[in-house]
């Protein structure tokens, strides 16, 4: 759809001296967005998006950009040292 962009509703944590730059760590989950509805939380690290390994927030953004609003995809996340699998429905960013 022209002018519309797929989104999951998360903000990535900026790498700093204390964080792992080679990860897609979530700093904030947008209230009411697809990520919140799916149960994602700040501090979660996305490791796999729809069978694609993710090693940076930029890779996560590219993976989301390759989907369509309404698609359902599986995420593998790391939370408190545990791996979890979560299904999420891609939303739409209306500029």
Backbone as ProteinMPNN parsed JSONL, in Angstrom:
{"seq_chain_A": "XXXXXXXXXXXXXXXXXXXXXXXXXXXXXXXXXXXXXXXXXXXXXXXXXXXXXXXXXXXXXXXXXXXXXXXXXXXXXXXXXXXXXXXXXXXXXXX", "coords_chain_A": {"N_chain_A": [[0.842, -1.175, 0.0], [0.701, 2.144, -0.933], [2.597, 4.578, 0.808], [2.219, 3.379, 3.255], [3.597, 1.319, 5.83], [4.908, -1.792, 6.951], [4.894, -2.805, 10.412], [5.985, -3.663, 13.768], [5.938, -2.451, 16.174], [8.052, -1.746, 18.045], [10.899, -0.307, 19.694], [14.312, -0.133, 19.198], [17.107, -0.897, 21.334], [19.745, 1.318, 21.764], [23.11, 0.639, 20.972], [25.629, 0.537, 23.487], [28.439, 0.937, 25.703], [27.871, -0.975, 27.597], [26.137, -2.761, 26.481], [25.255, -5.387, 24.163], [26.176, -4.956, 20.992], [25.675, -6.58, 18.865], [22.954, -7.51, 18.672], [19.361, -7.641, 18.666], [17.97, -5.987, 20.678], [15.123, -5.044, 22.502], [14.139, -1.88, 23.423], [11.867, -0.46, 24.01], [8.375, -1.077, 23.973], [5.712, -0.336, 21.894], [2.753, 1.012, 23.078], [-0.283, -0.712, 22.76], [0.361, -1.71, 20.289], [1.296, -4.247, 17.783], [3.443, -5.772, 18.903], [3.119, -5.483, 21.68], [0.601, -6.694, 21.973], [1.331, -9.27, 21.313], [2.885, -9.97, 23.421], [5.535, -9.171, 23.774], [8.329, -7.676, 25.503], [10.13, -4.899, 26.944], [13.619, -5.262, 26.894], [13.616, -7.812, 25.905], [15.252, -9.906, 23.518], [15.367, -10.223, 20.126], [15.93, -13.083, 18.343], [15.314, -14.734, 16.181], [13.397, -14.212, 13.286], [10.677, -15.21, 11.692], [11.975, -17.617, 10.719], [14.434, -16.523, 9.999], [17.637, -15.764, 11.041], [18.471, -13.257, 13.384], [20.68, -10.675, 14.06], [21.01, -8.048, 14.7], [19.376, -4.893, 15.415], [18.858, -3.525, 13.108], [18.749, -5.585, 11.203], [16.416, -6.808, 12.077], [14.562, -4.773, 11.506], [14.759, -4.763, 8.704], [13.785, -7.323, 8.15], [11.129, -7.102, 9.027], [10.288, -5.144, 7.236], [10.137, -6.671, 4.95], [7.726, -7.938, 5.02], [4.097, -8.124, 4.93], [1.403, -6.063, 6.115], [-0.736, -7.705, 8.371], [0.323, -10.227, 7.971], [1.263, -13.207, 9.707], [3.837, -14.044, 11.804], [6.48, -16.035, 13.225], [8.387, -15.38, 16.078], [11.51, -15.854, 17.61], [12.588, -15.311, 20.738], [14.834, -14.065, 23.269], [14.577, -14.047, 26.683], [15.431, -13.117, 29.814], [17.475, -15.063, 29.79], [16.188, -17.285, 28.776], [14.839, -19.03, 25.95], [12.11, -18.171, 23.94], [9.183, -18.767, 21.96], [7.178, -16.797, 19.979], [4.17, -15.791, 18.447], [3.358, -13.256, 16.123], [1.339, -10.72, 14.736], [1.783, -8.785, 11.914], [1.644, -5.296, 11.905], [0.449, -2.093, 10.695], [2.062, 0.857, 9.797], [0.902, 4.006, 9.789], [1.681, 6.823, 8.272]], "CA_chain_A": [[0.0, 0.0, 0.0], [1.54, 3.345, -0.995], [2.622, 5.412, 2.0], [2.058, 2.592, 4.468], [4.767, 0.497, 6.077], [4.682, -2.807, 7.982], [5.569, -2.536, 11.676], [5.601, -4.507, 14.903], [5.735, -1.586, 17.338], [9.126, -1.784, 19.032], [12.03, 0.594, 19.531], [15.527, -0.86, 19.53], [18.045, -0.321, 22.281], [20.966, 1.794, 21.134], [24.292, -0.004, 21.547], [26.555, 1.344, 24.276], [29.561, 0.16, 26.237], [27.401, -2.063, 28.451], [25.209, -3.649, 25.779], [25.781, -6.174, 23.062], [25.786, -4.315, 19.734], [25.266, -7.618, 17.917], [21.671, -8.09, 19.051], [18.169, -6.825, 18.426], [17.329, -5.842, 21.984], [14.004, -4.112, 22.499], [14.208, -0.877, 24.483], [10.513, -0.034, 24.347], [7.28, -1.659, 23.2], [4.677, 0.681, 21.677], [1.483, 0.657, 23.71], [-1.379, -1.035, 21.862], [0.864, -2.205, 19.008], [1.368, -5.691, 17.603], [4.393, -6.387, 19.826], [2.487, -5.548, 23.005], [-0.456, -7.719, 21.918], [1.976, -10.583, 21.237], [3.536, -10.25, 24.693], [6.936, -8.76, 23.831], [8.619, -6.738, 26.589], [11.431, -4.227, 26.911], [14.671, -6.164, 27.355], [13.627, -9.012, 25.06], [16.174, -9.876, 22.39], [14.847, -11.019, 19.017], [16.989, -13.921, 17.775], [14.854, -15.286, 14.91], [12.171, -13.624, 12.769], [10.157, -16.0, 10.573], [13.041, -18.535, 10.278], [15.642, -15.786, 9.632], [18.426, -15.371, 12.209], [18.586, -11.812, 13.548], [21.813, -10.357, 14.938], [21.027, -6.614, 14.998], [18.056, -4.299, 15.273], [18.723, -3.186, 11.687], [18.282, -6.807, 10.522], [15.01, -6.976, 12.448], [13.803, -3.799, 10.719], [14.727, -5.233, 7.317], [12.898, -8.487, 8.099], [9.757, -6.594, 9.122], [10.008, -4.447, 5.971], [9.884, -7.673, 3.923], [6.43, -8.575, 5.262], [2.91, -7.313, 4.641], [0.487, -5.957, 7.245], [-1.641, -8.845, 8.479], [1.091, -11.479, 8.015], [1.576, -13.74, 11.041], [5.17, -14.632, 11.786], [7.0, -16.534, 14.5], [9.61, -14.782, 16.597], [12.188, -16.53, 18.704], [13.2, -14.257, 21.541], [15.522, -14.428, 24.501], [14.099, -13.251, 27.817], [16.017, -13.601, 31.069], [18.268, -16.261, 29.547], [15.37, -18.36, 28.213], [14.341, -18.833, 24.575], [10.656, -18.294, 23.815], [8.655, -18.606, 20.605], [5.977, -15.962, 20.047], [3.555, -15.437, 17.167], [2.993, -11.857, 16.063], [0.704, -10.272, 13.486], [2.394, -7.543, 11.467], [0.736, -4.168, 11.848], [0.698, -1.118, 9.634], [2.42, 2.202, 10.252], [0.211, 4.996, 8.969], [2.432, 8.062, 8.512]], "C_chain_A": [[0.888, 1.24, 0.0], [1.436, 4.172, 0.281], [2.481, 4.665, 3.306], [3.238, 1.634, 4.599], [4.443, -0.552, 7.142], [5.46, -2.464, 9.248], [5.12, -3.521, 12.734], [5.471, -3.698, 16.185], [6.776, -1.741, 18.426], [10.176, -0.736, 18.68], [13.264, -0.165, 20.009], [16.396, -0.126, 20.524], [19.303, 0.09, 21.534], [22.168, 1.113, 21.789], [25.111, 0.997, 22.363], [27.616, 0.415, 24.859], [29.098, -1.039, 27.059], [26.481, -3.047, 27.734], [25.91, -4.374, 24.643], [25.277, -5.57, 21.752], [25.274, -5.327, 18.723], [23.996, -8.306, 18.404], [20.557, -7.114, 18.71], [17.398, -6.742, 19.734], [16.264, -4.757, 21.917], [14.125, -3.183, 23.698], [12.808, -0.498, 24.965], [9.521, -0.71, 23.411], [6.181, -0.612, 23.112], [3.345, 0.18, 22.239], [0.405, 0.423, 22.664], [-0.944, -1.593, 20.517], [0.929, -3.721, 18.943], [2.303, -6.387, 18.595], [3.8, -6.52, 21.221], [1.415, -6.634, 23.031], [0.137, -9.122, 21.895], [2.709, -10.946, 22.524], [5.016, -9.902, 24.76], [7.114, -7.705, 24.914], [9.958, -6.073, 26.359], [12.458, -5.18, 27.526], [14.713, -7.469, 26.587], [14.622, -8.819, 23.923], [15.619, -10.786, 21.306], [16.017, -11.753, 18.372], [16.624, -14.459, 16.388], [13.53, -14.622, 14.555], [11.759, -14.447, 11.562], [11.252, -16.846, 9.921], [14.309, -17.833, 9.804], [16.364, -15.363, 10.907], [18.614, -13.857, 12.207], [19.738, -11.529, 14.507], [21.938, -8.861, 15.214], [19.613, -6.063, 14.826], [17.8, -3.903, 13.821], [18.223, -4.402, 10.895], [16.819, -7.075, 10.844], [14.141, -6.021, 11.634], [13.682, -4.251, 9.263], [13.781, -6.423, 7.17], [11.437, -8.051, 8.152], [9.362, -5.917, 7.811], [9.694, -5.425, 4.839], [8.563, -8.406, 4.086], [5.309, -7.638, 4.827], [2.062, -7.203, 5.905], [-0.521, -7.111, 7.214], [-0.932, -10.187, 8.458], [1.284, -11.896, 9.471], [2.919, -14.438, 10.937], [5.561, -15.079, 13.186], [8.285, -15.794, 14.831], [10.198, -15.719, 17.629], [12.916, -15.44, 19.459], [13.954, -14.869, 22.717], [15.047, -13.475, 25.581], [14.655, -13.88, 29.089], [16.739, -14.927, 30.885], [17.494, -17.436, 28.973], [14.946, -18.001, 26.796], [12.84, -19.091, 24.563], [10.271, -18.114, 22.361], [7.314, -17.9, 20.717], [5.473, -15.699, 18.628], [3.124, -13.974, 17.233], [2.352, -11.563, 14.721], [1.273, -8.902, 13.136], [1.324, -6.462, 11.364], [1.1, -3.228, 10.703], [0.98, 0.24, 10.266], [1.784, 3.179, 9.278], [0.86, 6.354, 9.224], [1.606, 9.296, 8.693]], "O_chain_A": [[1.753, 1.367, 0.867], [0.341, 4.437, 0.777], [2.612, 5.266, 4.372], [3.805, 1.193, 3.599], [3.778, -0.241, 8.131], [6.552, -1.901, 9.177], [4.054, -4.131, 12.641], [4.949, -4.199, 17.181], [6.433, -1.855, 19.603], [10.318, -0.336, 17.524], [13.262, -0.761, 21.086], [16.424, 1.104, 20.56], [19.861, -0.692, 20.765], [22.239, 1.018, 23.015], [25.264, 2.155, 21.975], [27.663, -0.769, 24.525], [29.837, -2.011, 27.208], [26.087, -4.058, 28.314], [27.011, -4.011, 24.229], [24.09, -5.661, 21.439], [24.518, -4.971, 17.818], [23.956, -9.53, 18.534], [20.788, -5.924, 18.497], [16.33, -7.334, 19.888], [16.482, -3.688, 21.347], [14.205, -3.632, 24.841], [12.585, -0.251, 26.15], [9.785, -0.891, 22.222], [5.763, -0.059, 24.129], [2.882, -0.915, 21.92], [0.198, 1.256, 21.782], [-1.79, -1.919, 19.685], [0.65, -4.403, 19.93], [1.989, -7.475, 19.077], [3.959, -7.554, 21.871], [1.325, -7.403, 23.988], [-0.476, -10.063, 22.399], [3.11, -12.095, 22.707], [5.693, -10.295, 25.709], [6.197, -6.941, 25.214], [10.82, -6.612, 25.665], [12.198, -5.82, 28.545], [15.727, -8.167, 26.606], [14.809, -7.708, 23.429], [15.421, -11.979, 21.532], [16.975, -11.131, 17.911], [17.489, -14.624, 15.528], [12.648, -14.482, 15.403], [12.413, -14.394, 10.521], [11.434, -16.795, 8.704], [15.19, -18.492, 9.252], [15.784, -14.686, 11.756], [18.88, -13.253, 11.168], [19.782, -12.062, 15.616], [22.875, -8.441, 15.894], [18.766, -6.679, 14.179], [16.661, -3.94, 13.356], [17.371, -4.262, 10.018], [16.064, -7.521, 9.98], [13.094, -6.421, 11.126], [12.614, -4.131, 8.662], [13.056, -6.523, 6.18], [10.604, -8.569, 7.409], [8.243, -6.092, 7.329], [9.048, -5.043, 3.863], [8.298, -9.38, 3.382], [5.551, -6.505, 4.411], [2.005, -8.15, 6.69], [-1.078, -7.441, 6.168], [-1.507, -11.192, 8.878], [1.447, -11.053, 10.354], [3.118, -15.31, 10.091], [5.052, -14.577, 14.188], [9.154, -15.607, 13.979], [9.473, -16.31, 18.43], [13.754, -14.731, 18.901], [13.738, -16.019, 23.097], [15.104, -12.256, 25.422], [14.374, -15.04, 29.395], [16.629, -15.818, 31.727], [18.082, -18.485, 28.706], [14.722, -16.834, 26.476], [12.36, -20.09, 25.099], [10.941, -17.4, 21.614], [6.427, -18.337, 21.45], [6.26, -15.419, 17.723], [2.601, -13.508, 18.245], [2.771, -12.094, 13.692], [1.25, -7.979, 13.95], [0.246, -6.682, 10.812], [1.946, -3.537, 9.863], [0.249, 0.708, 11.139], [2.095, 3.176, 8.087], [0.625, 6.97, 10.264], [2.152, 10.38, 8.899]]}, "name": "protein", "num_of_chains": 1, "seq": "XXXXXXXXXXXXXXXXXXXXXXXXXXXXXXXXXXXXXXXXXXXXXXXXXXXXXXXXXXXXXXXXXXXXXXXXXXXXXXXXXXXXXXXXXXXXXXX"}
